[in-house]
PDB file of C-alpha atoms in Angstrom:
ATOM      1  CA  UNK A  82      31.223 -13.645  61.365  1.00  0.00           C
ATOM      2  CA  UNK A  83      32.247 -16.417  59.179  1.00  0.00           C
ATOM      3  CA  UNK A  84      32.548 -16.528  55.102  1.00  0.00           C
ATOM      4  CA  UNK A  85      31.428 -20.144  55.373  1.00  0.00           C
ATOM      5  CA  UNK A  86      29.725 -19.638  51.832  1.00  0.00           C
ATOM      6  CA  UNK A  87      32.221 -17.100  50.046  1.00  0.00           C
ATOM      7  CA  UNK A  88      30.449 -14.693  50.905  1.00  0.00           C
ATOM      8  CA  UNK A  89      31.953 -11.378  50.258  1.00  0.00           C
ATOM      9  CA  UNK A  90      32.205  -9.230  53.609  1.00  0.00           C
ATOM     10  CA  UNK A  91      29.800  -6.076  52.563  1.00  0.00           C
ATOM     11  CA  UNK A  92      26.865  -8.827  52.606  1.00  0.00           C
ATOM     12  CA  UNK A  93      26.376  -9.738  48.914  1.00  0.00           C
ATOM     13  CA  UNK A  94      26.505 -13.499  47.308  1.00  0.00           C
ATOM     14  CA  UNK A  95      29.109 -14.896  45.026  1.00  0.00           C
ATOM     15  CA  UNK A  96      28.511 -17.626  42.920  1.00  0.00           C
ATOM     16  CA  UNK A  97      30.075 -21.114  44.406  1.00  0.00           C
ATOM     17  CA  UNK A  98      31.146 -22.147  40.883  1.00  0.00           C
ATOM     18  CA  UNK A  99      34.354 -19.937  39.624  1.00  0.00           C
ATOM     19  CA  UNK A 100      33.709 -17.634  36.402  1.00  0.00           C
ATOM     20  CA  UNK A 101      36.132 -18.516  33.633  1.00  0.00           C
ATOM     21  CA  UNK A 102      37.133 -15.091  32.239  1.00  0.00           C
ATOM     22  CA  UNK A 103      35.006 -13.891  28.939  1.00  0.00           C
ATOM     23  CA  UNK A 104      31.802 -16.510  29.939  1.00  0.00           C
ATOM     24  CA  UNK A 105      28.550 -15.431  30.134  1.00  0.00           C
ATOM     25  CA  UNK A 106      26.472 -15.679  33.173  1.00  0.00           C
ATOM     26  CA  UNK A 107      22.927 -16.638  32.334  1.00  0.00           C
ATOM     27  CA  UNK A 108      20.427 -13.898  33.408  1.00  0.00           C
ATOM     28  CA  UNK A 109      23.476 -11.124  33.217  1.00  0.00           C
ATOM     29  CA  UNK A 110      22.963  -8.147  31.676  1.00  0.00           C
ATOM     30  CA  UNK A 111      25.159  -7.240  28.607  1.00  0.00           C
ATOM     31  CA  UNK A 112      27.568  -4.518  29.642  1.00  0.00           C
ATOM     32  CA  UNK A 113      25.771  -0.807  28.397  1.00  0.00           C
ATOM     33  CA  UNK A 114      22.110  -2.491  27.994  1.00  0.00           C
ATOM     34  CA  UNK A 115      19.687  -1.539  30.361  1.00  0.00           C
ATOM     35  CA  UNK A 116      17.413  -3.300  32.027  1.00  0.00           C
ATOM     36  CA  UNK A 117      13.867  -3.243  30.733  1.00  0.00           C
ATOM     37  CA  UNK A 118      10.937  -5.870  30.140  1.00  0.00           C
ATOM     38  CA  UNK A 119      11.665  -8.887  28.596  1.00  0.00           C
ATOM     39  CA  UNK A 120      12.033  -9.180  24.878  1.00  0.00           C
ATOM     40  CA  UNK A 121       8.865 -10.560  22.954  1.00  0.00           C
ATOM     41  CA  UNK A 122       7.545 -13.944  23.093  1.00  0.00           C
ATOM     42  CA  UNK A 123       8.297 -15.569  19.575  1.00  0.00           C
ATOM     43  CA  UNK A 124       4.716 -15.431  17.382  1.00  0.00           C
ATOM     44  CA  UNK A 125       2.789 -18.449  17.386  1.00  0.00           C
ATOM     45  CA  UNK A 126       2.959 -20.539  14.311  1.00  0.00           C
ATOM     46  CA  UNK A 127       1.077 -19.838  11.616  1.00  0.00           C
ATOM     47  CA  UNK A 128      -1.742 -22.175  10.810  1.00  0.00           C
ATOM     48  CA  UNK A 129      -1.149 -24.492   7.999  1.00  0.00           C
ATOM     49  CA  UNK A 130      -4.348 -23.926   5.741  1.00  0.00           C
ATOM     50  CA  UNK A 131      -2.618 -20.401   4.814  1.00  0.00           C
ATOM     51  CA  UNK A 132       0.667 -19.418   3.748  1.00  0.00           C
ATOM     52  CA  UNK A 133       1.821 -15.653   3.445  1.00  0.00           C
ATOM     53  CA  UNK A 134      -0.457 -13.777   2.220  1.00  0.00           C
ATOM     54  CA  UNK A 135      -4.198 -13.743   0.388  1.00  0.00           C
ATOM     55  CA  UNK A 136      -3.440 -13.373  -3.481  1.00  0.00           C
ATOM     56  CA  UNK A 137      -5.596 -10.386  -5.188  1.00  0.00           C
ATOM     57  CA  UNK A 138      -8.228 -11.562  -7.963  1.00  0.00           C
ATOM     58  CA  UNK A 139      -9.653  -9.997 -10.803  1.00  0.00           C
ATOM     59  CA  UNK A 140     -12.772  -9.633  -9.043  1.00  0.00           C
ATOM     60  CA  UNK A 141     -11.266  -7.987  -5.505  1.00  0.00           C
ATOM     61  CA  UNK A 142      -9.520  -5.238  -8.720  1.00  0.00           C
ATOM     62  CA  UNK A 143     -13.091  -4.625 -10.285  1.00  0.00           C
ATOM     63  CA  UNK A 144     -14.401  -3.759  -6.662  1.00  0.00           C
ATOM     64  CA  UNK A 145     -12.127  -1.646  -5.654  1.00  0.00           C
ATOM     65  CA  UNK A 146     -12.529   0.250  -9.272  1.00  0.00           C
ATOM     66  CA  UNK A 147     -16.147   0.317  -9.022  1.00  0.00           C
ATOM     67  CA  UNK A 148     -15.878   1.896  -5.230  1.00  0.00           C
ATOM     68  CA  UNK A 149     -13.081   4.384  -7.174  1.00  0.00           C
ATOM     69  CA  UNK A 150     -15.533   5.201 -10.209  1.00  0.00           C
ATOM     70  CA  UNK A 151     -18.649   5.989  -7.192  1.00  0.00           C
ATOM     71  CA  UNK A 152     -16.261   8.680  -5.462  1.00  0.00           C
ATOM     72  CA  UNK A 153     -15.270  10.081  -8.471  1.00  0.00           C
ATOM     73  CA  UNK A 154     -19.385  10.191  -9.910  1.00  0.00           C
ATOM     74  CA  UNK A 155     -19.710  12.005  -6.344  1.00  0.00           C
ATOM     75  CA  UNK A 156     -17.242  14.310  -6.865  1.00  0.00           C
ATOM     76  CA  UNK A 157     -17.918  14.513 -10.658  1.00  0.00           C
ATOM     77  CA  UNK A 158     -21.872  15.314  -9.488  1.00  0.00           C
ATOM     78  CA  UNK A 159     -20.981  17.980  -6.868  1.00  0.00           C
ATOM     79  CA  UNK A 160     -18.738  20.064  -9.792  1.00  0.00           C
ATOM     80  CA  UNK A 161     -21.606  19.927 -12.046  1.00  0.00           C
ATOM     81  CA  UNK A 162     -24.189  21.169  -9.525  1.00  0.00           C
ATOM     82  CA  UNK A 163     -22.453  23.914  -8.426  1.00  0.00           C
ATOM     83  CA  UNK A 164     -21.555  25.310 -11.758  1.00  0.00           C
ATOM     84  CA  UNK A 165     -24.943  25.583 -13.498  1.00  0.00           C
ATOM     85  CA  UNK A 166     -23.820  29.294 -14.711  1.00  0.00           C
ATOM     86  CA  UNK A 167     -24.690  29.261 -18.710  1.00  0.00           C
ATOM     87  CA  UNK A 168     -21.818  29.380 -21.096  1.00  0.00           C
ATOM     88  CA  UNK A 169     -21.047  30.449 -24.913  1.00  0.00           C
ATOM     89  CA  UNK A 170     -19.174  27.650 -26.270  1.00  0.00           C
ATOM     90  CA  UNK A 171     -17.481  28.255 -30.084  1.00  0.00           C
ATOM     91  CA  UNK A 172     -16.633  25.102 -31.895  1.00  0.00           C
ATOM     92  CA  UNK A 173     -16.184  24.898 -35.327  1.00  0.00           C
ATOM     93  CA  UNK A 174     -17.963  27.580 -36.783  1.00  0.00           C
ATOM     94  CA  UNK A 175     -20.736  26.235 -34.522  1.00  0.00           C
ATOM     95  CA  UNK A 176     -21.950  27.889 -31.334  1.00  0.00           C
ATOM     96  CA  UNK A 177     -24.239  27.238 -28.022  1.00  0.00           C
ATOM     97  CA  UNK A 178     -25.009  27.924 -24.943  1.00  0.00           C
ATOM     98  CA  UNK A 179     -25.204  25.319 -21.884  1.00  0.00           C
ATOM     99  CA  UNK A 180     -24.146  25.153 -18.512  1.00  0.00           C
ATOM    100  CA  UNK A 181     -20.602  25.357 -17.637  1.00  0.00           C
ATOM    101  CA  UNK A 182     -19.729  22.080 -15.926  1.00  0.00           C
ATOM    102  CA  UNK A 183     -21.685  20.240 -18.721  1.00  0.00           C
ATOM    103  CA  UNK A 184     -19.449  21.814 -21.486  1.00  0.00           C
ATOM    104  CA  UNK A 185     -16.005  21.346 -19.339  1.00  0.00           C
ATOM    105  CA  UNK A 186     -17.661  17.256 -18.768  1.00  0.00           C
ATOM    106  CA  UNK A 187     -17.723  16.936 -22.693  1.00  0.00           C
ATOM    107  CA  UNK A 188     -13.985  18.483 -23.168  1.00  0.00           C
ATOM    108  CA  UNK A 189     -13.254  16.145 -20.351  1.00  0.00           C
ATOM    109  CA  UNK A 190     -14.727  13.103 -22.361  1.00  0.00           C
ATOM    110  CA  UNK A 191     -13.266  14.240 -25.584  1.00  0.00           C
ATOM    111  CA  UNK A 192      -9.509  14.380 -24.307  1.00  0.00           C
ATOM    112  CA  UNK A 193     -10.300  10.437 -22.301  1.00  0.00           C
ATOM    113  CA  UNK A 194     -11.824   9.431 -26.094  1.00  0.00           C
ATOM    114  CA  UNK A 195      -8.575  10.747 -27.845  1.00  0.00           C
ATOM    115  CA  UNK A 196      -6.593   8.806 -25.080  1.00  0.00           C
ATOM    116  CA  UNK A 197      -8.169   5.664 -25.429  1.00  0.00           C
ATOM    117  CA  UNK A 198      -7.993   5.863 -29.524  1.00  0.00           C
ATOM    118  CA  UNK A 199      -4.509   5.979 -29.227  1.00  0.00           C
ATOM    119  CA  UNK A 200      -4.065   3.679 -26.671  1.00  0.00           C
ATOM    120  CA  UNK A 201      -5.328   1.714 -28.676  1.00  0.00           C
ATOM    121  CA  UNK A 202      -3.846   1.747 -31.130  1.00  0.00           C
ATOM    122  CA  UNK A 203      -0.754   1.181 -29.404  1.00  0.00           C
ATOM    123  CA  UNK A 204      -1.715  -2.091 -27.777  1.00  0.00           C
ATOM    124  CA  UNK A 205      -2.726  -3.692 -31.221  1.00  0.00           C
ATOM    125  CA  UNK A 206       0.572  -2.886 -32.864  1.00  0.00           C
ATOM    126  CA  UNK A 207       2.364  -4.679 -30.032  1.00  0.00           C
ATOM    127  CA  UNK A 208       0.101  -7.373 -30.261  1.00  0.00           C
ATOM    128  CA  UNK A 209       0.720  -7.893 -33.966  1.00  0.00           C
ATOM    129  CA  UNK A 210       4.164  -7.677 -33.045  1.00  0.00           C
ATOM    130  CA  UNK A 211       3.927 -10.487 -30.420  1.00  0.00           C
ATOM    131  CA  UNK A 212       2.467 -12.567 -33.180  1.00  0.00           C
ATOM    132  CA  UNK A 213       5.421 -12.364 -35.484  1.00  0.00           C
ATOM    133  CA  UNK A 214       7.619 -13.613 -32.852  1.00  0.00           C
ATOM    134  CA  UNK A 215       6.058 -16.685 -32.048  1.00  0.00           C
TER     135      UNK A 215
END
């Protein structure tokens, strides 16, 4: 048998062009990777109408709190319905009796009232502060 084409003698191919020490062989595997599929294509452009992302509006916000304010009704309907049991509510030297959940959904308003009072308030004493710096 002849090693016409540098062959080596167990029966596998060398390469006719001489590796210079440290150079990397195209199609080599790294030394510790395994071999595996490919990696990923790189993603196709983007199209050139749209950049990034769609920007929120006011309007998409109002949606999404309207579908928020339905679930909460839902929930806010389901409480009320099953807690029709009659109650003895005190306030102020005045008293009365009505159904549970109705008297729990008027404390409920009462404290969100209070809230928004001083909330309120807040935001138009840093608006009149805004003012005076300009």
């Amino acid at each position: 048998m002849s090693h016409a084409r540098n062959d080596d003698p167990t029966g596998a191919a060398k390469s006719e062009i001489p590796e210079a020490p440290g150079a990397k062989v195209p199609g080599a595997l790294e030394p510790g990777a395994e071999p595996g599929p490919p990696p990923p294509a790189k993603p196709a452009p983007k199209p050139a109408g749209r950049k990034g992302k769609v920007k929120s509006t006011r309007i998409s916000g109002t949606w999404i709190a309207v579908i928020v304010a339905i679930v909460v009704l839902a929930f806010l309907l389901v409480f009320i319905l099953q807690n029709l049991d009659t109650a003895t509510v005190h306030f102020l030297g005045a008293s009365g009796s009505m159904p549970l959940a109705v008297a729990m959904l008027f404390a409920a308003i009462a404290g969100a009232a209070l809230v928004a009072l001083i909330g309120g308030a807040r935001i138009l004493q840093l608006r009149k502060q805004a003012r005076r710096r300009r």
